[in-house]
XYZ file of C-alpha atoms in Angstrom:
656
model
C 33.992 -6.050 -21.996
C 31.121 -6.841 -24.850
C 31.314 -3.863 -27.304
C 28.765 -2.621 -29.933
C 28.991 -0.108 -32.208
C 26.691 1.891 -34.014
C 26.104 1.582 -37.606
C 28.475 3.932 -39.735
C 27.475 8.040 -40.561
C 26.546 8.093 -44.312
C 27.462 11.393 -46.825
C 24.484 12.527 -45.958
C 24.428 13.208 -42.712
C 23.197 16.166 -41.127
C 25.627 18.973 -39.761
C 27.968 17.073 -37.781
C 28.730 17.256 -33.736
C 32.616 17.059 -33.695
C 32.462 20.756 -33.412
C 31.884 20.193 -29.592
C 36.058 18.896 -29.108
C 37.093 21.289 -32.227
C 36.603 18.846 -34.906
C 34.281 19.650 -37.049
C 34.194 17.793 -40.016
C 33.426 14.666 -37.260
C 30.838 13.265 -35.401
C 31.485 13.577 -31.913
C 32.256 9.603 -30.855
C 30.664 8.375 -27.909
C 31.522 5.539 -25.875
C 28.244 4.447 -23.726
C 29.293 2.705 -20.479
C 26.900 -0.127 -19.600
C 27.179 -2.252 -16.159
C 26.778 -5.765 -17.890
C 24.440 -7.845 -15.069
C 26.389 -10.500 -16.755
C 26.506 -12.968 -13.586
C 25.163 -10.413 -10.497
C 24.176 -11.732 -7.414
C 21.755 -8.628 -6.656
C 18.210 -7.176 -7.689
C 18.928 -5.371 -10.863
C 19.090 -7.869 -13.603
C 19.082 -7.251 -16.945
C 15.720 -7.952 -16.914
C 14.633 -6.216 -13.714
C 16.435 -3.003 -15.185
C 16.922 -3.649 -18.757
C 19.715 -1.719 -20.890
C 19.883 1.972 -21.585
C 19.213 2.880 -25.302
C 20.828 6.715 -25.980
C 21.488 6.199 -30.007
C 17.381 5.423 -30.272
C 17.335 9.547 -28.968
C 19.329 10.281 -32.127
C 17.885 8.829 -34.668
C 19.297 11.520 -37.397
C 22.325 9.833 -36.565
C 24.648 13.414 -35.025
C 26.615 11.092 -33.072
C 28.699 8.081 -33.570
C 27.362 5.996 -30.904
C 29.346 2.545 -29.425
C 28.070 0.721 -26.878
C 30.183 -0.763 -24.041
C 29.578 -3.038 -21.023
C 32.068 -3.886 -17.948
C 31.661 -5.828 -15.495
C 32.676 -4.784 -12.095
C 35.910 -7.286 -11.442
C 37.312 -6.155 -15.130
C 36.339 -2.440 -15.510
C 39.379 -0.251 -14.830
C 41.526 -2.717 -16.946
C 39.491 -2.554 -19.756
C 38.919 1.538 -19.871
C 42.250 1.819 -19.680
C 42.130 -0.275 -23.390
C 39.158 2.339 -24.276
C 41.129 5.796 -23.748
C 44.221 4.526 -25.533
C 42.665 3.511 -28.356
C 41.876 7.294 -28.703
C 38.575 6.383 -30.529
C 36.227 8.365 -28.219
C 35.364 11.933 -27.617
C 33.656 11.760 -24.637
C 32.053 8.991 -22.144
C 28.703 8.647 -21.408
C 28.865 6.783 -18.458
C 25.516 5.137 -17.160
C 27.582 2.524 -14.862
C 25.532 2.635 -11.351
C 26.147 0.255 -9.432
C 26.294 0.772 -5.814
C 29.280 0.400 -3.532
C 28.119 -3.191 -1.879
C 27.059 -4.258 -5.299
C 29.063 -6.408 -7.428
C 27.942 -4.533 -10.706
C 30.447 -1.146 -11.708
C 29.986 1.767 -10.478
C 31.882 4.075 -8.841
C 34.905 2.566 -9.497
C 34.242 3.715 -13.473
C 33.947 7.056 -12.127
C 37.254 6.641 -10.369
C 39.012 5.418 -13.601
C 37.256 7.896 -15.898
C 38.571 10.397 -13.572
C 41.903 9.067 -12.846
C 42.392 8.564 -16.389
C 41.381 12.165 -17.411
C 39.145 11.909 -19.726
C 35.422 13.737 -20.456
C 32.357 11.832 -18.899
C 29.046 12.391 -18.394
C 27.377 11.326 -15.076
C 28.453 11.933 -11.137
C 31.545 12.516 -9.816
C 33.321 10.198 -7.665
C 31.909 13.130 -4.886
C 28.047 13.055 -5.695
C 28.514 8.581 -7.006
C 26.466 7.863 -4.224
C 25.941 10.227 -0.654
C 23.757 8.083 1.516
C 20.670 9.533 2.579
C 22.148 10.594 5.912
C 24.782 12.938 3.757
C 21.910 13.920 1.748
C 19.926 15.151 4.907
C 22.901 17.072 6.626
C 23.143 18.614 3.463
C 19.438 19.687 2.921
C 19.708 20.992 6.993
C 22.574 23.354 5.872
C 20.225 25.208 2.903
C 17.322 24.988 4.577
C 15.672 22.608 2.682
C 12.892 20.105 5.028
C 12.837 16.797 5.375
C 10.342 14.364 6.951
C 11.481 13.705 10.738
C 14.138 10.608 10.330
C 15.884 8.352 12.684
C 19.538 6.133 11.290
C 19.341 3.225 13.347
C 22.766 1.282 13.229
C 23.573 -2.091 12.996
C 26.221 -2.531 15.306
C 25.712 -4.355 18.746
C 23.438 -2.749 21.442
C 22.998 -0.194 18.119
C 19.388 -1.424 16.993
C 17.070 -0.694 20.093
C 18.825 1.819 21.072
C 18.022 3.179 17.192
C 14.614 2.010 18.151
C 13.804 3.442 21.852
C 14.719 6.982 20.010
C 12.102 6.367 17.548
C 9.633 5.037 19.408
C 10.288 7.569 21.996
C 6.955 10.652 23.029
C 7.116 12.879 20.076
C 7.966 15.607 23.328
C 11.222 14.111 23.394
C 12.143 13.980 19.985
C 9.820 10.368 18.716
C 8.704 10.057 15.586
C 5.191 9.467 14.610
C 3.318 6.576 12.850
C 2.917 5.875 9.506
C 6.648 5.275 9.121
C 8.386 4.056 6.365
C 11.748 1.776 7.060
C 14.305 2.206 3.960
C 17.801 1.042 3.218
C 20.436 4.319 4.625
C 22.481 4.470 1.810
C 21.438 2.399 -1.212
C 18.656 3.706 -4.347
C 16.457 2.312 -6.668
C 13.877 1.687 -3.420
C 16.271 -1.248 -2.685
C 14.964 -4.012 0.000
C 11.731 -1.906 -0.350
C 8.705 -3.472 -0.321
C 4.600 -3.119 0.612
C 5.624 -3.689 4.229
C 8.046 -1.161 4.230
C 5.895 1.178 5.526
C 4.649 0.376 9.329
C 1.903 1.784 11.769
C 2.698 -0.219 14.865
C 5.882 -1.167 16.678
C 5.622 -4.946 15.569
C 5.378 -4.003 11.763
C 8.388 -1.139 13.229
C 10.436 -4.118 14.520
C 10.106 -6.437 12.045
C 11.392 -4.082 9.341
C 14.090 -2.302 11.284
C 15.295 -6.131 11.515
C 15.188 -7.089 8.104
C 17.362 -3.728 7.101
C 19.620 -4.299 9.781
C 20.203 -8.022 8.991
C 20.403 -7.062 5.481
C 22.129 -3.876 4.767
C 24.053 -3.274 8.199
C 21.531 0.227 9.177
C 17.653 1.398 8.708
C 16.889 4.775 7.936
C 13.678 5.500 10.056
C 11.572 8.271 8.555
C 8.002 9.993 9.154
C 5.591 8.774 6.162
C 4.598 12.291 4.436
C 1.006 11.623 3.253
C 0.327 13.418 0.072
C 1.408 13.601 -3.475
C 4.754 12.315 -5.289
C 6.596 14.696 -7.569
C 10.383 13.844 -9.037
C 12.524 16.926 -10.443
C 15.509 16.285 -13.181
C 17.957 18.810 -12.510
C 20.363 19.255 -15.189
C 23.774 21.114 -15.621
C 23.693 23.395 -18.311
C 26.519 24.639 -20.665
C 27.162 27.864 -21.780
C 25.619 29.054 -24.869
C 29.163 30.288 -25.633
C 32.198 29.008 -24.430
C 35.346 31.421 -24.248
C 38.961 30.454 -23.912
C 38.969 30.335 -20.190
C 36.233 28.207 -19.470
C 34.714 28.253 -16.049
C 33.018 25.667 -13.951
C 30.522 28.768 -12.581
C 29.556 28.626 -16.251
C 27.940 25.707 -15.683
C 24.250 26.441 -14.517
C 21.590 24.145 -13.401
C 18.583 23.551 -14.699
C 15.595 22.293 -13.397
C 12.933 20.354 -15.868
C 9.272 20.240 -15.478
C 8.191 18.361 -12.035
C 6.472 15.591 -12.901
C 3.895 13.661 -10.623
C 3.744 10.309 -9.276
C -0.003 8.773 -9.794
C -0.140 5.919 -7.926
C -2.255 3.241 -8.682
C -5.197 1.820 -6.331
C -3.813 -0.028 -3.398
C -0.162 2.397 -3.544
C 1.044 5.309 -2.354
C 4.995 5.046 -2.265
C 7.346 3.619 -4.762
C 9.006 0.414 -3.490
C 10.695 -2.067 -5.376
C 8.287 -4.346 -7.364
C 6.203 -1.028 -8.058
C 9.248 0.852 -9.638
C 10.467 -2.335 -11.603
C 7.885 -4.988 -11.918
C 4.421 -3.395 -11.607
C 5.334 -0.467 -13.014
C 2.034 -0.284 -14.871
C 0.660 0.506 -12.072
C 1.835 4.056 -11.923
C 1.780 6.883 -14.283
C 2.951 10.390 -14.395
C 1.892 13.749 -14.998
C 3.659 17.156 -15.033
C 3.263 19.801 -12.247
C 0.068 21.779 -13.533
C 0.265 24.248 -10.806
C 2.733 27.040 -11.753
C 3.376 27.995 -7.863
C 3.634 24.385 -6.228
C 5.725 24.043 -10.371
C 8.115 26.596 -8.869
C 8.809 25.861 -5.431
C 9.520 22.353 -6.178
C 12.103 23.929 -8.932
C 13.919 25.674 -6.063
C 13.904 22.961 -4.079
C 15.420 21.064 -6.853
C 18.388 23.120 -7.337
C 18.925 24.118 -4.291
C 19.629 20.179 -3.165
C 21.377 19.567 -6.221
C 23.637 22.326 -4.960
C 23.727 21.446 -1.267
C 24.734 17.635 -2.149
C 27.771 18.836 -4.693
C 25.647 17.805 -7.997
C 27.258 17.239 -10.977
C 26.398 16.455 -14.662
C 22.158 15.515 -13.061
C 20.285 14.351 -10.969
C 16.758 13.438 -10.149
C 14.854 14.621 -6.693
C 12.122 13.307 -5.425
C 9.788 15.489 -3.397
C 6.556 15.019 -1.086
C 3.975 17.253 -0.527
C 1.966 17.740 2.685
C -1.697 17.185 1.614
C -2.569 19.658 4.341
C -0.020 21.693 4.803
C 1.249 22.105 1.546
C 4.728 21.785 2.482
C 7.320 20.394 0.251
C 9.501 17.633 1.707
C 12.723 16.307 -0.222
C 13.352 12.682 0.135
C 16.312 11.637 -1.654
C 18.378 12.639 -4.976
C 19.468 9.813 -7.354
C 23.084 10.884 -9.353
C 23.137 8.973 -12.355
C 19.504 7.965 -12.110
C 18.325 5.713 -14.632
C 17.129 7.545 -17.812
C 17.649 6.871 -21.222
C 15.336 3.249 -21.803
C 13.499 2.585 -24.915
C 10.062 4.149 -24.149
C 8.745 0.551 -23.522
C 11.206 0.657 -20.158
C 11.268 4.451 -20.067
C 12.221 5.287 -16.168
C 11.405 8.457 -14.167
C 13.878 10.477 -15.644
C 12.556 9.409 -19.305
C 9.188 10.346 -18.473
C 10.449 13.848 -17.471
C 11.968 14.351 -20.362
C 9.077 13.373 -22.385
C 6.576 15.933 -20.781
C 8.738 18.523 -20.620
C 8.148 20.781 -23.511
C 11.488 22.448 -23.285
C 14.104 19.328 -22.637
C 13.290 16.633 -24.211
C 15.657 13.288 -24.842
C 18.044 15.526 -27.502
C 18.154 18.369 -25.798
C 18.988 16.309 -22.575
C 21.729 14.426 -24.364
C 23.307 17.944 -26.366
C 23.475 19.738 -22.273
C 24.763 16.726 -21.073
C 27.946 15.800 -23.152
C 28.515 20.155 -23.713
C 28.779 19.884 -20.127
C 31.273 16.791 -19.596
C 33.595 18.526 -22.249
C 33.358 22.388 -20.495
C 33.803 20.530 -16.965
C 36.869 18.240 -18.259
C 38.808 22.046 -19.576
C 37.992 23.482 -16.553
C 39.352 20.866 -14.618
C 42.417 21.107 -17.025
C 45.198 22.856 -14.140
C 46.913 25.950 -16.041
C 50.231 24.898 -13.596
C 51.367 21.852 -12.607
C 54.187 20.810 -10.564
C 57.738 20.184 -11.964
C 61.842 19.731 -10.875
C 63.083 22.616 -12.464
C 66.651 24.254 -12.731
C 66.318 27.672 -12.183
C 68.570 30.313 -10.710
C 66.280 31.528 -8.364
C 66.987 30.674 -4.594
C 64.615 29.355 -2.095
C 64.733 30.945 1.269
C 67.273 28.719 3.273
C 65.868 26.564 6.227
C 68.717 27.136 8.540
C 68.906 29.130 11.709
C 68.281 32.581 11.861
C 70.939 34.158 13.825
C 69.665 36.417 16.466
C 71.422 39.684 17.806
C 72.838 37.819 20.761
C 75.012 35.778 18.602
C 72.428 32.539 19.156
C 71.444 30.777 15.987
C 67.309 30.017 16.689
C 65.064 28.217 14.714
C 62.307 29.731 16.112
C 59.136 30.462 13.879
C 59.719 33.879 15.135
C 63.794 34.526 15.507
C 62.867 37.809 17.786
C 65.899 40.207 17.831
C 66.939 42.717 20.586
C 69.127 45.237 20.743
C 68.059 49.487 20.673
C 69.547 50.755 17.023
C 72.049 52.882 19.109
C 74.702 53.709 17.719
C 73.845 52.123 13.806
C 75.976 52.980 10.853
C 74.286 55.777 8.923
C 73.222 52.579 6.212
C 71.503 50.647 8.562
C 69.371 53.328 10.085
C 66.174 52.301 8.038
C 67.062 48.553 8.256
C 67.226 48.984 11.726
C 64.096 51.047 12.432
C 62.140 48.574 10.176
C 63.427 45.483 12.270
C 62.438 46.753 15.637
C 58.748 48.040 13.741
C 58.520 44.398 12.774
C 60.109 42.721 15.589
C 62.638 40.862 13.637
C 66.423 40.492 12.734
C 68.265 42.243 10.552
C 69.828 40.859 7.476
C 72.577 38.668 8.362
C 75.994 40.497 7.332
C 74.311 43.821 7.952
C 75.496 46.471 10.296
C 74.748 45.238 13.373
C 74.146 47.751 16.420
C 77.550 48.388 17.264
C 78.043 48.926 13.246
C 80.025 45.888 12.741
C 79.338 43.188 10.321
C 77.897 39.652 11.715
C 80.489 37.057 10.642
C 78.811 34.211 11.798
C 76.405 35.414 9.915
C 78.691 36.083 7.050
C 80.037 33.111 7.085
C 77.173 30.789 6.662
C 75.914 31.177 3.373
C 72.746 30.134 2.138
C 71.220 27.374 0.153
C 71.902 29.176 -3.577
C 74.853 30.717 -4.961
C 74.861 34.925 -4.362
C 74.336 37.809 -6.403
C 77.893 39.386 -7.001
C 78.353 43.065 -6.332
C 74.876 43.429 -5.128
C 74.046 44.888 -2.107
C 71.094 44.275 0.785
C 68.230 46.171 -0.992
C 66.416 47.413 2.475
C 69.588 50.307 2.147
C 68.397 53.888 2.686
C 68.751 54.717 -0.940
C 66.705 51.257 -1.785
C 63.900 52.784 1.008
C 63.588 56.079 -0.758
C 63.764 54.611 -4.305
C 63.158 51.424 -7.041
C 66.495 49.648 -7.365
C 68.963 50.552 -9.856
C 68.819 48.275 -13.311
C 71.159 45.451 -12.277
C 72.851 42.720 -14.288
C 73.326 39.427 -11.832
C 75.950 36.988 -11.983
C 76.336 33.609 -10.470
C 79.031 32.650 -7.962
C 80.427 29.511 -8.947
C 78.031 26.268 -7.231
C 75.320 24.084 -7.907
C 72.118 25.110 -8.555
C 70.242 21.815 -8.269
C 66.855 20.726 -9.953
C 64.696 21.175 -6.813
C 60.303 21.131 -7.467
C 58.836 24.753 -8.413
C 55.599 25.225 -10.493
C 55.338 25.588 -14.038
C 52.535 26.459 -16.927
C 51.459 23.580 -18.766
C 49.470 25.883 -20.976
C 49.676 29.591 -21.958
C 47.739 31.937 -19.658
C 47.200 35.847 -20.581
C 47.194 38.400 -18.459
C 45.022 38.761 -15.839
C 43.870 35.411 -15.430
C 43.491 33.051 -12.665
C 46.934 30.659 -12.291
C 46.016 29.264 -9.113
C 42.038 29.609 -7.632
C 42.776 29.245 -4.446
C 39.526 30.534 -2.924
C 36.661 28.212 -1.605
C 39.596 25.715 -1.306
C 40.935 23.367 1.044
C 44.393 24.162 2.383
C 46.288 22.228 5.312
C 46.232 24.760 8.339
C 48.784 25.147 11.468
C 49.331 27.248 14.089
C 52.785 28.635 15.093
C 52.129 27.400 19.121
C 51.092 24.012 17.697
C 54.382 23.752 15.669
C 56.776 24.577 18.523
C 54.926 22.190 20.718
C 55.005 19.027 18.222
C 57.545 19.520 15.806
C 61.512 19.737 17.405
C 63.943 22.403 16.085
C 66.415 20.793 13.687
C 63.634 18.908 12.842
C 62.541 17.771 9.140
C 59.235 19.294 9.352
C 60.853 22.235 10.602
C 62.523 22.480 8.244
C 59.790 22.159 5.950
C 57.823 24.900 7.639
C 60.088 27.403 7.755
C 60.903 27.393 4.219
C 57.463 26.606 2.720
C 54.706 27.813 5.459
C 53.339 30.858 4.924
C 51.547 33.374 6.943
C 47.431 33.906 7.383
C 48.208 36.046 10.551
C 50.425 36.052 13.425
C 49.654 33.077 14.776
C 47.883 30.791 11.401
C 49.837 29.433 8.384
C 49.369 28.023 5.109
C 51.298 24.494 4.934
C 52.215 22.151 2.432
C 49.693 19.455 2.149
C 49.763 16.009 4.033
C 49.857 15.064 0.604
C 53.164 15.796 -0.618
C 52.275 14.736 -4.143
C 49.897 17.575 -4.222
C 52.637 20.120 -3.261
C 52.985 23.092 -5.357
C 55.326 25.137 -3.909
C 56.219 28.611 -5.643
C 59.811 29.814 -7.106
C 60.454 33.829 -5.860
C 61.449 36.508 -8.511
C 61.741 39.962 -8.070
C 59.808 40.618 -11.336
C 57.010 37.679 -10.801
C 54.503 36.911 -13.508
C 51.877 36.155 -11.525
C 50.954 38.072 -8.237
C 48.200 37.974 -5.041
C 44.562 38.457 -6.016
C 42.744 37.522 -2.538
C 43.699 33.911 -2.077
C 44.067 33.785 -5.862
C 47.247 33.555 -7.587
C 46.592 35.954 -11.114
C 48.811 36.142 -13.875
C 50.580 39.943 -13.496
C 51.506 39.082 -17.741
C 51.285 36.953 -20.475
C 52.890 34.136 -19.383
C 53.706 31.629 -22.180
C 53.888 27.401 -21.868
C 56.655 25.476 -19.886
C 57.197 28.842 -17.879
C 57.886 28.596 -14.001
C 55.510 30.221 -12.110
C 57.162 32.756 -9.982
C 55.912 35.368 -6.764
C 57.762 38.016 -4.569
C 57.984 36.368 -1.723
C 57.673 39.734 0.041
C 53.747 40.001 -0.919
C 53.197 36.380 0.290
C 55.756 36.384 3.576
C 56.419 39.482 4.753
C 58.362 39.927 7.702
C 57.955 35.966 8.369
C 60.398 34.980 5.353
C 62.168 32.141 7.309
C 65.540 33.767 6.735
C 67.232 36.091 4.220
C 68.170 34.390 0.958
C 70.299 35.525 -2.484
C 68.564 35.504 -5.274
C 69.534 35.065 -8.832
C 66.586 35.336 -10.783
C 67.952 37.505 -13.319
C 65.315 40.577 -12.937
C 66.735 43.659 -14.492
C 65.241 44.921 -11.216
C 66.662 42.006 -8.983
C 67.627 42.879 -4.813
C 70.443 40.368 -5.218
C 69.278 40.363 -1.261
C 65.895 38.828 -0.604
C 65.413 39.369 3.235
C 61.936 39.953 6.045
C 62.382 43.696 5.735
C 61.472 44.090 1.409
C 57.349 44.195 2.195
C 58.568 47.621 3.576
C 60.107 48.572 -0.058
C 58.558 51.785 -1.883
C 58.503 50.576 -4.995
C 57.065 47.065 -3.280
C 53.950 48.648 -2.216
C 54.053 51.128 -5.963
C 54.230 47.742 -7.586
C 51.694 45.639 -5.906
C 49.541 47.969 -3.935
C 47.640 46.258 -1.051
C 45.307 44.481 -3.417
C 48.185 42.347 -4.610
C 50.117 41.446 -1.130
C 48.611 38.868 1.368
C 46.159 40.828 4.002
C 48.687 39.212 6.208
C 51.930 41.892 4.530
C 49.393 44.325 4.056
C 48.269 44.150 7.966
C 51.968 44.568 9.167
C 53.369 46.764 6.502
C 50.722 48.937 7.873
C 51.869 48.369 11.542
C 55.763 49.217 10.797
C 54.361 52.358 8.717
C 52.776 54.004 12.030
C 55.632 52.773 14.122
C 58.671 54.537 12.121
C 60.205 57.449 13.890
C 58.878 60.612 12.205
C 62.277 61.316 10.355
C 62.292 58.863 8.027
């Protein structure tokens, strides 16, 4: 690791920039991460690629700059030292080594993510999409791309791919002239002037070269016409509140710039980009209508490829039709070179009247800080010691006295001859097709001794009858002072607030997110009764409908199980968990299981949440309590519970 630090700020420096990170009395301390070319065997040597100089574009000394050069072999260890030093506020990452290079690149991004620090440039997901992934993303966004064929390098695949390229057009073949590229690499790596081919012999030569050197080849129809490049940058909000959202960051397409080729050139190959770059020039797009279309295509491309921070998009405009064709997007594109080494993105910043280098630097730094704040979770998993019971992962005793470990332990019995206080319980249970709570009067008016003796995983609440009695259905439960029985309430995994959360704010964002799903049919077929997986399912899975459930993630280190409370601090809004009231840092995150599980709660359990309105005994019938509906309404229950409640109400006898 080689470090270069800019001169210290003087007393007469202009207004300081540390306000971005809450330190207005200091300059923002920026650590610029460069990929060291020392010892590289690849094409991007220091002589070819040059060294970026972002501090060149800060002549007033608004920021404090430190340049660090990272070797791939020691990048992670060096970053740990840099972060632990506490000397830097933001990391401006210019490392752009490809996955198959010997220069620092994606490994730097992954380390910055793991170290949880603000940084500019692509995240791991956006860092290096293959050209094939780009075309798939473009397809889903309706962005035109040249007709293409991906030729694989495995045995026999080269000829199969060539046959597809050379097939008649009516059978999906491509039309000459064609251009052959690296299927993943950037910087026109491997491309010479011979990459553009006009016959089969030339095509075979170029494909053979790329397959041998890079393990595959991308063949595209060459679009005759003008070439443009557009820089898309995440612009931060002008004002940041106390609840930053990623949606506050808006991708802005800068002025499209046309590449003007010199004599004998009509596409950007490696030598033209890095050696003979004087043989091409740049000019802003002068056609407003075309510029608007290019900007729209660039924004769509950036969104389709999950853009982060900034990226440069290359397009061709067909001479005959005027159609725009997307070629590729370059995350972490070369930028902030000194003027004598300016790259494509630098020319854009020079030619755009509204977005120069200083604006670009300010934008990506502010966006890095904003994105970092948004990524900090409001809650985190923690081992907690509380009196709140979880549903017991125990067999449910059915009406015939047999234990069942099924996700749907249905009860029998007609309900005739029940004790008066059990009438509503039985009616609701029968409507839901589930078993009445353990220990409650059964069809013959007696208590189930097996269920009474069975108990639950946690202590019960003394003096509290099951909540779903006739009286409880008519009115809210009375104020109670729960007492613990003797026994152990051990530490278990839950979720706690890691910062204060205001009422109405999202506690856990689950919309548009990935979940682990499973069907009851699959669970019953693959996880036998009594297995560890089945017990975890019974304890933690919650239903989306009668058949599909949300499971704990396959990576259990990411599991954030919820804790029940009869007066919880969160509630549902769609799939999101939202604060019902202000939540203090360190407070356990709770929800009423009646609103989440409804009739599919795996088993009743004794609650010692300590709430004034603690129901004492939590059962699969609780979602039918009138005060639950009054307190939460349909919009704060899961859609499954809403539907189950509606079905149950329609099935209840009229006299109830």
